[in-house]
mmCIF file of C-alpha atoms in Angstrom:
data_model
loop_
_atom_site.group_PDB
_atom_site.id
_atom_site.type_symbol
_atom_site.label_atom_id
_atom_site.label_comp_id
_atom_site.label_asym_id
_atom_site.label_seq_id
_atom_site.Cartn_x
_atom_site.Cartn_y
_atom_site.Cartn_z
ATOM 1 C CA UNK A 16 95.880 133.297 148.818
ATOM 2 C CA UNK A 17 92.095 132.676 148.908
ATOM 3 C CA UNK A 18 89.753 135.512 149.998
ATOM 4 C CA UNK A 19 85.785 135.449 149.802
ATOM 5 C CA UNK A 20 84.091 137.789 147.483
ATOM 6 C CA UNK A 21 82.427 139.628 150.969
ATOM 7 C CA UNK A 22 86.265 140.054 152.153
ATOM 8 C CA UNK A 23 87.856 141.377 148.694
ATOM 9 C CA UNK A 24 87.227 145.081 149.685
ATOM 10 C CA UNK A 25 88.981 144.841 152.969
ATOM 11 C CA UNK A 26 91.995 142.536 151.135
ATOM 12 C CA UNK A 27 92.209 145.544 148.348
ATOM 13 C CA UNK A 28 92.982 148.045 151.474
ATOM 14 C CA UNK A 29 95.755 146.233 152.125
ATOM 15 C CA UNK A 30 97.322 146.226 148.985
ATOM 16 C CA UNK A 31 97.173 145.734 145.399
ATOM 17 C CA UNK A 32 98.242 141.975 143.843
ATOM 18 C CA UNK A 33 99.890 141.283 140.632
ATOM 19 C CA UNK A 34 97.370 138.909 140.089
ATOM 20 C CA UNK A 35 93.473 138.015 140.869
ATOM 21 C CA UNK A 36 92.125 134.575 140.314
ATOM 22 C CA UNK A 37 88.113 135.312 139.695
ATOM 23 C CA UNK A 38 86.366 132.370 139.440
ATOM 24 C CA UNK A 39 82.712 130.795 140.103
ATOM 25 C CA UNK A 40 79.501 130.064 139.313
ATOM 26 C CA UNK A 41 78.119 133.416 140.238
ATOM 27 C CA UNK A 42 78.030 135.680 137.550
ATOM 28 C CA UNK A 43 76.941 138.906 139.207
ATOM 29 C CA UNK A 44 79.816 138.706 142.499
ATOM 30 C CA UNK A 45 82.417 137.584 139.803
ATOM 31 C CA UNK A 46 81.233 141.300 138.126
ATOM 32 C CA UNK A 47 81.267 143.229 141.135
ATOM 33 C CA UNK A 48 84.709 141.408 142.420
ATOM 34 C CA UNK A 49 86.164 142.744 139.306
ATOM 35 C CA UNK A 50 84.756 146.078 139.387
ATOM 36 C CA UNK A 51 86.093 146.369 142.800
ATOM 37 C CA UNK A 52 89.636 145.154 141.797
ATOM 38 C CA UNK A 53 89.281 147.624 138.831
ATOM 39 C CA UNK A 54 88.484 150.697 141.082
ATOM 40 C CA UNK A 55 91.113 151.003 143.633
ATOM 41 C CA UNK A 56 93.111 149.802 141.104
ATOM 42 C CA UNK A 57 92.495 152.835 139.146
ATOM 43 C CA UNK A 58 92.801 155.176 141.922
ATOM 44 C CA UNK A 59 96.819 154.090 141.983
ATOM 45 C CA UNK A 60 97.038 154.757 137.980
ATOM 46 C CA UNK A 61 96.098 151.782 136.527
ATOM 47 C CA UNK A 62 93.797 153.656 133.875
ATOM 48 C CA UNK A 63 93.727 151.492 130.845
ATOM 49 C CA UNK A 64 92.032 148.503 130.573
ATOM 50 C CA UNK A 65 92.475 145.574 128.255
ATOM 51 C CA UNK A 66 90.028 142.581 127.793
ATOM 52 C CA UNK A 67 91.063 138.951 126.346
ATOM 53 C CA UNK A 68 88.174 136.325 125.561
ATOM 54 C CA UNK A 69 89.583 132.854 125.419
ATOM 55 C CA UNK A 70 87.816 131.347 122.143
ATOM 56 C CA UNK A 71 89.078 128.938 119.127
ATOM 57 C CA UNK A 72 92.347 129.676 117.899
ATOM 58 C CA UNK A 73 93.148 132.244 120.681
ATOM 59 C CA UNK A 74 96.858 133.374 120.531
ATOM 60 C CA UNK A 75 98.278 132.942 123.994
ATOM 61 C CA UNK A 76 101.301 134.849 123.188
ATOM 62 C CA UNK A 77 99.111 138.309 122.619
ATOM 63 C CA UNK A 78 99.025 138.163 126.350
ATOM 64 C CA UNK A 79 102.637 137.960 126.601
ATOM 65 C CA UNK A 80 103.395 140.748 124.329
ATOM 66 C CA UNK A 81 100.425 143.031 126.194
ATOM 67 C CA UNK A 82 101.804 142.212 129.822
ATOM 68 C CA UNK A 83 105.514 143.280 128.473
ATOM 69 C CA UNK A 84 104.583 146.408 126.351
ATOM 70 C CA UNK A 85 104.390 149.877 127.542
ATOM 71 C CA UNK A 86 100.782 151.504 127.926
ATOM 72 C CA UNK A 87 99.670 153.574 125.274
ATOM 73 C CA UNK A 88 97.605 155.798 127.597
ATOM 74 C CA UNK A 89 98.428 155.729 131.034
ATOM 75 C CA UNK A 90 101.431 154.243 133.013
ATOM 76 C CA UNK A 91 99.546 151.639 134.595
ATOM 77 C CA UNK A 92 96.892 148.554 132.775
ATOM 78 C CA UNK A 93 95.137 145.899 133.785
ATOM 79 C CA UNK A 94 94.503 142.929 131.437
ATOM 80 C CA UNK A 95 90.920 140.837 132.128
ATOM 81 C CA UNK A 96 91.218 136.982 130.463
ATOM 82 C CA UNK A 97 87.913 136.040 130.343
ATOM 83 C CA UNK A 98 88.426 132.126 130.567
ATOM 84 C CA UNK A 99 84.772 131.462 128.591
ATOM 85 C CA UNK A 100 83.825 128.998 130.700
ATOM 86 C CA UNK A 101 87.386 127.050 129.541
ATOM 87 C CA UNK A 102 90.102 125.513 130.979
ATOM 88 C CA UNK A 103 93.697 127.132 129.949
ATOM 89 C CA UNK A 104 94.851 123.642 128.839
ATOM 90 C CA UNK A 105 98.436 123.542 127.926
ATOM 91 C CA UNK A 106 99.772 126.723 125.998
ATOM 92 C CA UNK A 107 97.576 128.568 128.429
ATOM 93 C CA UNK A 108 99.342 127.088 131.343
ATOM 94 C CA UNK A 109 102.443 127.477 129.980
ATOM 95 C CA UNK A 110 101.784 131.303 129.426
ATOM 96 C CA UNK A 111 100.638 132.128 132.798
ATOM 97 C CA UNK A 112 104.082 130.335 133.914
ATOM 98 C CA UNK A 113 106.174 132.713 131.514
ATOM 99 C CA UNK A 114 104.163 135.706 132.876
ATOM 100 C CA UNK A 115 105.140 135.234 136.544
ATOM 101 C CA UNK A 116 108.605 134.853 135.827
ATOM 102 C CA UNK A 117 107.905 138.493 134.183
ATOM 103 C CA UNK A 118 106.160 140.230 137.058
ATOM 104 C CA UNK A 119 105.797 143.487 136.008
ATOM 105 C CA UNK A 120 104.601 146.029 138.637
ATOM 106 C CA UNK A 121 102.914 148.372 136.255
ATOM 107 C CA UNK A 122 100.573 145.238 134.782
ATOM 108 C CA UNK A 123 97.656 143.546 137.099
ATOM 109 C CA UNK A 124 96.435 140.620 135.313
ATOM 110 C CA UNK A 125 92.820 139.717 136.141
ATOM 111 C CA UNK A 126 91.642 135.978 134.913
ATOM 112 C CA UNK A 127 88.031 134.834 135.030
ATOM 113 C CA UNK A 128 86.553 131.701 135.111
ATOM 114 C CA UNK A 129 84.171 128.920 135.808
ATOM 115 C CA UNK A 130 84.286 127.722 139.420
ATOM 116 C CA UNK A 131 87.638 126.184 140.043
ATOM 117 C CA UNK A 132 87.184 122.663 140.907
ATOM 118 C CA UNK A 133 89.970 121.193 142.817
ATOM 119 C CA UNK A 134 92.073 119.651 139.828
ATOM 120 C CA UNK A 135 92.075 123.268 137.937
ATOM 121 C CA UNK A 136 92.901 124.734 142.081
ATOM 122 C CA UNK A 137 96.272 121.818 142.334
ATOM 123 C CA UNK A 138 97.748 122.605 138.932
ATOM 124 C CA UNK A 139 100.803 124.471 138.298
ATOM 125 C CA UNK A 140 100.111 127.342 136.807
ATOM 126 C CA UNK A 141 97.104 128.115 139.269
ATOM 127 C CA UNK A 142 98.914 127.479 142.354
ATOM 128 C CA UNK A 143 101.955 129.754 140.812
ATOM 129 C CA UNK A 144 99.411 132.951 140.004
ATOM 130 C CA UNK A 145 97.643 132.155 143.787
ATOM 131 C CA UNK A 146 101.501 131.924 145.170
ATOM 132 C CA UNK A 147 101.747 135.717 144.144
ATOM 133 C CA UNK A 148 98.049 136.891 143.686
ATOM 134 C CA UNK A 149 94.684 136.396 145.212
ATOM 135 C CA UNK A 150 92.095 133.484 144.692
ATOM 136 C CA UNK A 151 88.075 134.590 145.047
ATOM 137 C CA UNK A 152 85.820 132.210 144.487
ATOM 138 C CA UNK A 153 82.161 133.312 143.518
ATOM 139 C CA UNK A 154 79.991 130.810 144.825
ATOM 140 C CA UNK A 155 76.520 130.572 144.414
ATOM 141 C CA UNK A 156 74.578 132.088 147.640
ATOM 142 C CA UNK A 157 71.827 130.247 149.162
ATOM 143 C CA UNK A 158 69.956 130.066 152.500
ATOM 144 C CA UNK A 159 71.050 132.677 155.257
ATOM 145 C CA UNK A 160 74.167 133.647 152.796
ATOM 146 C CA UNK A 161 72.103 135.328 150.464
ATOM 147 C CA UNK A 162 70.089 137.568 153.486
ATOM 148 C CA UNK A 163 73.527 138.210 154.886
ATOM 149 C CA UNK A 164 74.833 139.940 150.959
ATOM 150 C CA UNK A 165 71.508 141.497 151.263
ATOM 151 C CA UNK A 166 72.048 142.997 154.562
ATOM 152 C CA UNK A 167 75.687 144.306 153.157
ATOM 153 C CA UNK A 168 74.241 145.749 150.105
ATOM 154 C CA UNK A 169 72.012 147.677 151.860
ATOM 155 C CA UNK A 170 74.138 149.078 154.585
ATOM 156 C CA UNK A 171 76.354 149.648 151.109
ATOM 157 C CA UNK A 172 73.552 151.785 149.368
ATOM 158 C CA UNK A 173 71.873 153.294 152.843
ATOM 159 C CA UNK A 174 68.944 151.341 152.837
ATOM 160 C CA UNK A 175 66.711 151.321 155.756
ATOM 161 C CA UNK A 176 64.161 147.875 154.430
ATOM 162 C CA UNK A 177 62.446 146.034 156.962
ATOM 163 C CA UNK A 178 63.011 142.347 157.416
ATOM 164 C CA UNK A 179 59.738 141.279 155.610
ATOM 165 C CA UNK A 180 60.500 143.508 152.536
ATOM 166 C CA UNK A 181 64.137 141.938 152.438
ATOM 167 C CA UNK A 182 62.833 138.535 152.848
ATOM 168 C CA UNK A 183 60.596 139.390 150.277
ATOM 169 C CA UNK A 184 62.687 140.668 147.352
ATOM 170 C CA UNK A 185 64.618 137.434 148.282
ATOM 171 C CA UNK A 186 61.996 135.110 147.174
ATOM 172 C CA UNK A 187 60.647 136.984 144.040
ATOM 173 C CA UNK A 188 64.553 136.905 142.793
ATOM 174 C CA UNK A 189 65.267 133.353 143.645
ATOM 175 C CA UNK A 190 69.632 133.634 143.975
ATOM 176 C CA UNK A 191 69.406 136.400 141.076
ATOM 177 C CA UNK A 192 71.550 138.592 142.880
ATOM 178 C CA UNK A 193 71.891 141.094 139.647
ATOM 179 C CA UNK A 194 68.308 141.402 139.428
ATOM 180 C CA UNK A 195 68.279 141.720 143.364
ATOM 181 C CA UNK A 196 70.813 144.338 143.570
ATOM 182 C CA UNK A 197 69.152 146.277 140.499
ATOM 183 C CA UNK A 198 66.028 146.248 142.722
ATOM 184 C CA UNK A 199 68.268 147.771 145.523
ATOM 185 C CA UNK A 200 69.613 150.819 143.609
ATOM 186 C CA UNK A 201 65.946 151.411 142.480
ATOM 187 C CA UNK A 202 64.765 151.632 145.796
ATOM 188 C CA UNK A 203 67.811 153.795 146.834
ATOM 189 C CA UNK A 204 66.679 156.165 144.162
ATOM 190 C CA UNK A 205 63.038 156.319 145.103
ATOM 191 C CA UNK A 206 63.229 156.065 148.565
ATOM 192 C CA UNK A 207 66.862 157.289 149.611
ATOM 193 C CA UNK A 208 66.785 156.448 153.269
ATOM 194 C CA UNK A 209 63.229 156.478 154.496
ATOM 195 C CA UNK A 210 62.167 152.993 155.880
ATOM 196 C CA UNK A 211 61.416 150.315 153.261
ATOM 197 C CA UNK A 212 58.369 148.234 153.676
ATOM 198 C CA UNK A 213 57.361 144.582 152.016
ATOM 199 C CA UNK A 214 54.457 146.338 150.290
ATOM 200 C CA UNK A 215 56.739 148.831 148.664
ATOM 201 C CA UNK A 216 59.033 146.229 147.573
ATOM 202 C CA UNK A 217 56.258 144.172 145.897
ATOM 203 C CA UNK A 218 54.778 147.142 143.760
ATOM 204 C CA UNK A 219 58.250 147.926 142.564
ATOM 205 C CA UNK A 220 58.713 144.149 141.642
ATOM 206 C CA UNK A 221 55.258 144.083 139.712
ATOM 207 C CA UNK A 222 55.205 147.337 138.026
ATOM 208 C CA UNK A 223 58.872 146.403 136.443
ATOM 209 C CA UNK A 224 57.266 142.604 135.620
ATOM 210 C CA UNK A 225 60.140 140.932 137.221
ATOM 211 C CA UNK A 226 58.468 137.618 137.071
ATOM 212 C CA UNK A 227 58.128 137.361 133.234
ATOM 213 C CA UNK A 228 61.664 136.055 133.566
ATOM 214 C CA UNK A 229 60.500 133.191 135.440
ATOM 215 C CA UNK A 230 57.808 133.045 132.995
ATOM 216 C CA UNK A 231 60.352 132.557 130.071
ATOM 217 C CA UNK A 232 62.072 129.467 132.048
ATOM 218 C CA UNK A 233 58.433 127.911 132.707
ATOM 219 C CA UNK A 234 57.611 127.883 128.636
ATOM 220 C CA UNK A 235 61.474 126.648 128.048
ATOM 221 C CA UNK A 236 61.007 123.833 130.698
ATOM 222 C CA UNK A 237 57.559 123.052 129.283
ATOM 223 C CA UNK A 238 58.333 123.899 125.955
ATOM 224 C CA UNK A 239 55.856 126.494 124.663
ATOM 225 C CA UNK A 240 57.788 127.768 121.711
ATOM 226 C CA UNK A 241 54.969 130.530 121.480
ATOM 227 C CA UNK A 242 54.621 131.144 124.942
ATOM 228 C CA UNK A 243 58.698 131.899 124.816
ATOM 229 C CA UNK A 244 58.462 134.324 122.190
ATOM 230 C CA UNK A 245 55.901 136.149 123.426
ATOM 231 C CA UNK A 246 57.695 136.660 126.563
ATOM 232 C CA UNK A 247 61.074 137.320 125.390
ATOM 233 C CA UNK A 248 58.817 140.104 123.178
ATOM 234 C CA UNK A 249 57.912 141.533 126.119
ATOM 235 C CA UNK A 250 61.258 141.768 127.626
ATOM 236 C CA UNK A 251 62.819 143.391 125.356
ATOM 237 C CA UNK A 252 60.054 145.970 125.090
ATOM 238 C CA UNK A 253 60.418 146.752 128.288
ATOM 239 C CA UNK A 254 64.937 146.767 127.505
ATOM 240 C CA UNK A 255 65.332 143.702 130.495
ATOM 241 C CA UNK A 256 68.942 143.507 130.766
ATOM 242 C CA UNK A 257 69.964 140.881 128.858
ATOM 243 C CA UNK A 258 72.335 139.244 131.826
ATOM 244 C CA UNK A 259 69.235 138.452 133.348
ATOM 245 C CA UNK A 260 68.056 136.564 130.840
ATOM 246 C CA UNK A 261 70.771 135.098 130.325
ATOM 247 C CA UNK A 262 71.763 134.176 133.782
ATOM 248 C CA UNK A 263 67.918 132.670 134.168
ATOM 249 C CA UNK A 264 68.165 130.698 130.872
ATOM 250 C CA UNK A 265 71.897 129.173 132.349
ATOM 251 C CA UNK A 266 70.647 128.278 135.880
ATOM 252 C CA UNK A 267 67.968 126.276 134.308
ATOM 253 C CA UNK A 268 70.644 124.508 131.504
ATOM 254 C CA UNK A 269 72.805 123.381 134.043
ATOM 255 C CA UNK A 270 70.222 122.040 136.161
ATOM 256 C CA UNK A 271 69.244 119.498 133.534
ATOM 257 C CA UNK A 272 72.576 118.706 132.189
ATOM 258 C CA UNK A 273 73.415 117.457 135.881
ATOM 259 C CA UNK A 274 69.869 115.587 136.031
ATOM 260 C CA UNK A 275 70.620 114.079 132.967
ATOM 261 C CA UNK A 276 74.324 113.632 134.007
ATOM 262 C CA UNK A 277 72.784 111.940 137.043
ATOM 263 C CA UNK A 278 70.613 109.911 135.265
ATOM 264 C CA UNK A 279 72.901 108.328 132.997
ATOM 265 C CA UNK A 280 75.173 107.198 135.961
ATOM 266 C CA UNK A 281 71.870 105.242 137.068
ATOM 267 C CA UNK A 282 70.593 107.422 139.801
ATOM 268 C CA UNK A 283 66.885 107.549 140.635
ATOM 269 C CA UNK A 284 65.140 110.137 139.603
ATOM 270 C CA UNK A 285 63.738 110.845 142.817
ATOM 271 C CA UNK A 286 67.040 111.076 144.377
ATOM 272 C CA UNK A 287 68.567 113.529 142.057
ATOM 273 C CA UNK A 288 65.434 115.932 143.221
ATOM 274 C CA UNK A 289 66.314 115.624 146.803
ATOM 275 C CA UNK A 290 70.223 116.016 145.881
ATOM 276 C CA UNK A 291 69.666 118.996 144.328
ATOM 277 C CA UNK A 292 66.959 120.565 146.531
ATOM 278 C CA UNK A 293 64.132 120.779 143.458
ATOM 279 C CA UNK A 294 60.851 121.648 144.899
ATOM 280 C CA UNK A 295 57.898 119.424 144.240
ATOM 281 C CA UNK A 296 56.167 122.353 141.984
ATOM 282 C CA UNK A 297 59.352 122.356 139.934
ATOM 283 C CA UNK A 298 59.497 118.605 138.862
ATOM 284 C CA UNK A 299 56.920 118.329 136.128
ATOM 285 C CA UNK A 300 58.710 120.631 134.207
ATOM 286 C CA UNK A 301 61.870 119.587 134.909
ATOM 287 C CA UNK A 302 60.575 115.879 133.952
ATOM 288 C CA UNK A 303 59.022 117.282 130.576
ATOM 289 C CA UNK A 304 62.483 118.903 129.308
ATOM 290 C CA UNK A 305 64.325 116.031 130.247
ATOM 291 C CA UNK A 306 62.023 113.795 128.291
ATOM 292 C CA UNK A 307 62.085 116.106 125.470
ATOM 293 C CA UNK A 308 65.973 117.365 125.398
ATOM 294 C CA UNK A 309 68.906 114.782 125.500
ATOM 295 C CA UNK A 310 72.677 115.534 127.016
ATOM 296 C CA UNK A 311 73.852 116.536 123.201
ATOM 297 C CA UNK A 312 71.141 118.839 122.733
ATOM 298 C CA UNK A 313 71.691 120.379 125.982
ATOM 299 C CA UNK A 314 75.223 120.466 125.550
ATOM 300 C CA UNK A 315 74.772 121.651 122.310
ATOM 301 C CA UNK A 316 72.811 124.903 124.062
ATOM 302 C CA UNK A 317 75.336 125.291 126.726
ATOM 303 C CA UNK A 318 77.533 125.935 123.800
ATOM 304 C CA UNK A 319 75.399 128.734 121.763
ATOM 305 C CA UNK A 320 75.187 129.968 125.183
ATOM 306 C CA UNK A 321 78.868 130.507 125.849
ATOM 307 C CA UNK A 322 79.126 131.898 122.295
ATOM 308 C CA UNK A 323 76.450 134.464 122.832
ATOM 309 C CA UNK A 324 78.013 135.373 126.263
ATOM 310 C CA UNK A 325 81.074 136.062 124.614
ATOM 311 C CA UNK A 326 79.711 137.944 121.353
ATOM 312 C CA UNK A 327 77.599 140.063 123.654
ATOM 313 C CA UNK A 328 80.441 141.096 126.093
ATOM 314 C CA UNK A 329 82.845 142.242 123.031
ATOM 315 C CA UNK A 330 79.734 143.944 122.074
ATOM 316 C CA UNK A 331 79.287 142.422 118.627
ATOM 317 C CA UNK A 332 75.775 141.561 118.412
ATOM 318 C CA UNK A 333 73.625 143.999 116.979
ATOM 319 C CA UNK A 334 70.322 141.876 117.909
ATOM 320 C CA UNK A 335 70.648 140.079 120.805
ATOM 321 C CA UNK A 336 67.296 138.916 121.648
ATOM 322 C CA UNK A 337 67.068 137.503 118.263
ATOM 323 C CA UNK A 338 69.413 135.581 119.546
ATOM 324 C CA UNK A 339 68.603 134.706 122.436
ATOM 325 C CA UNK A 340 64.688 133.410 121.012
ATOM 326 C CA UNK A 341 66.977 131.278 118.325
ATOM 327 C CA UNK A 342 68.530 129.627 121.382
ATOM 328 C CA UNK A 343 65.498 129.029 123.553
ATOM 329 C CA UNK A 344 63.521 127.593 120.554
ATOM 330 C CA UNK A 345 65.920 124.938 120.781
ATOM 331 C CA UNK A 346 64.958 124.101 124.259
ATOM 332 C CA UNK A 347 61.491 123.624 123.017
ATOM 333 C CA UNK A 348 62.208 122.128 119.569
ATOM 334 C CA UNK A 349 66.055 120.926 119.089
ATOM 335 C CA UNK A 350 67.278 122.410 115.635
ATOM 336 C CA UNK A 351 70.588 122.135 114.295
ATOM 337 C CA UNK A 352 70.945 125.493 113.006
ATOM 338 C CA UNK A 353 73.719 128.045 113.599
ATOM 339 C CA UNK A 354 73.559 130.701 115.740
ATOM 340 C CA UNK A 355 72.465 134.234 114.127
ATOM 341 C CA UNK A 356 75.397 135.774 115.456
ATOM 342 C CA UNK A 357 75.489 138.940 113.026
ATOM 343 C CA UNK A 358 78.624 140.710 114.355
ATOM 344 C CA UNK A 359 78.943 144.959 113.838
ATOM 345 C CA UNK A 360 81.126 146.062 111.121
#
């Protein structure tokens, strides 16, 4: 059964499902969808948590053997597959078919994902977990959707903010909804309920130097290898969570690889600008790093990228931003060098 990310808490009141399908190209609903899922499911004794990453060589039948065994310390688990950004292909198919003939009531399996395009949404296995479970999709918000998950997350926190302050903090976050929501607490904490006006919301956003990530996507579109470094510097002086970044670096990857994508099916330039609503003041840039950065390079990116994401959910990187400079350099200068992925011992 499908069910909007907005209408998850009132589906959870209902009821909890054996399984949740958590999938989309937002990154900070799929997180709160799963927190929320995790919460009330914790409140009925499902205490322990287990977390799966689906990388190379990935042994489908560990989630077999978790979803039959007995919990080490509580009654209850749940067990989050974290998809990578992958398709389950076969032996992942064929595991989530073996699992549902084994619905056990003391398991809730949680698997997230990339948005679900309609051929993932018809095959069997999908349709068998949705059949007994619950589908969310995370998609992207734009327009009066975004003003309307603004408006709930402020009735959530007890925010009184006037209309100009939300519209506001709209614009300087541009879709970033963690970085929107982190302004939100912030302003719960300073101001608890007294009204919230535009001019308080815009010396909050510049004494915490929210723009230098959209200064870091500027150099990487214009690629200023030194201007890059000297932002990401300041970023992680001033401990910017690093799913900001990271979100900020994506949303500009994936906008070239589909310019690119569009390009080499023989669209005009000028049309792929209009298709995907890219503002004349964002066009130069976007014109530089496609002259500059072919699909395999970008590809090549998306890759470190999901290999970062990955490391740095497990929790095995002990210096991320290194990381993360080693992967925007590329976006100014392509090198064919591995990732300095130094995991903890």
């Amino acid at each position: 059964m499908r069910c909007y990310a907005n209408q998850l808490p009132s589906e959870l009141k209902k009821g909890l499902k054996p399984f949740y399908l958590v999938f989309g190209e937002e990154p900070f609903q799929e997180a709160q969808c799963v927190q929320q899922i995790r919460d009330v499911a914790k409140q009925q004794g499902f205490a322990e948590v287990i977390k799966f990453t689906l990388m190379q060589g990935f042994d489908w039948q560990e989630i077999i053997a978790q979803y039959q065994s007995m919990s080490l310390f509580s009654e209850r688990t749940i067990i989050e597959l974290d998809l990578n950004q992958q398709k389950p292909g076969i032996p992942g198919g064929n595991t989530f078919k073996q699992i549902i003939e084994l619905i056990n009531p003391d398991t809730i399996l949680i698997v997230k994902g990339a948005k679900a395009g309609q051929d993932v949404q018809r095959s069997a296995w999908f349709k068998a977990l949705d059949k007994h479970g619950l589908f969310v999709p995370c998609y992207p918000l734009t327009g009066t959707h975004v003003k309307r998950w603004l408006d709930e997350q402020c009735q959530r926190l007890s925010l009184n903010m006037q209309n100009e302050a939300k519209l506001s903090l709209i614009s300087a976050t541009e879709g970033n909804l963690l970085a929107c929501f982190q302004e939100l607490e912030k302003l719960s904490l300073l101001h608890g309920d007294a009204l919230i006006t535009q001019q308080l919301v815009m010396q909050g956003l510049l004494n915490q130097a929210k723009f230098d990530i959209f200064d870091l996507t500027d150099a990487l579109l214009n690629g200023h290898a030194n201007q890059v470094i000297k932002v990401l510097h300041k970023l992680a002086n001033d401990n910017t969570e690093v799913v900001s970044i990271l979100w900020a670096i994506n949303k500009e990857l994936n906008t070239l690889i589909s310019v690119q994508l569009g390009l080499l099916n023989g669209e005009p330039l000028a049309t792929i600008f209009k298709q995907k609503a890219i503002w004349k003041n964002q066009q130069a840039p976007l014109q530089s790093a496609i002259k500059r950065l072919n699909l395999t390079t970008l590809e090549q990116i998306s890759s470190d990228l999901a290999q970062f994401d990955a490391s740095y959910k497990q929790g095995n990187l002990i210096a991320p931003y290194q990381v993360l400079a080693h992967i925007c350099i590329k976006f100014c200068q392509p090198i064919n060098i591995a990732l300095p992925c130094h995991a903890l011992n």
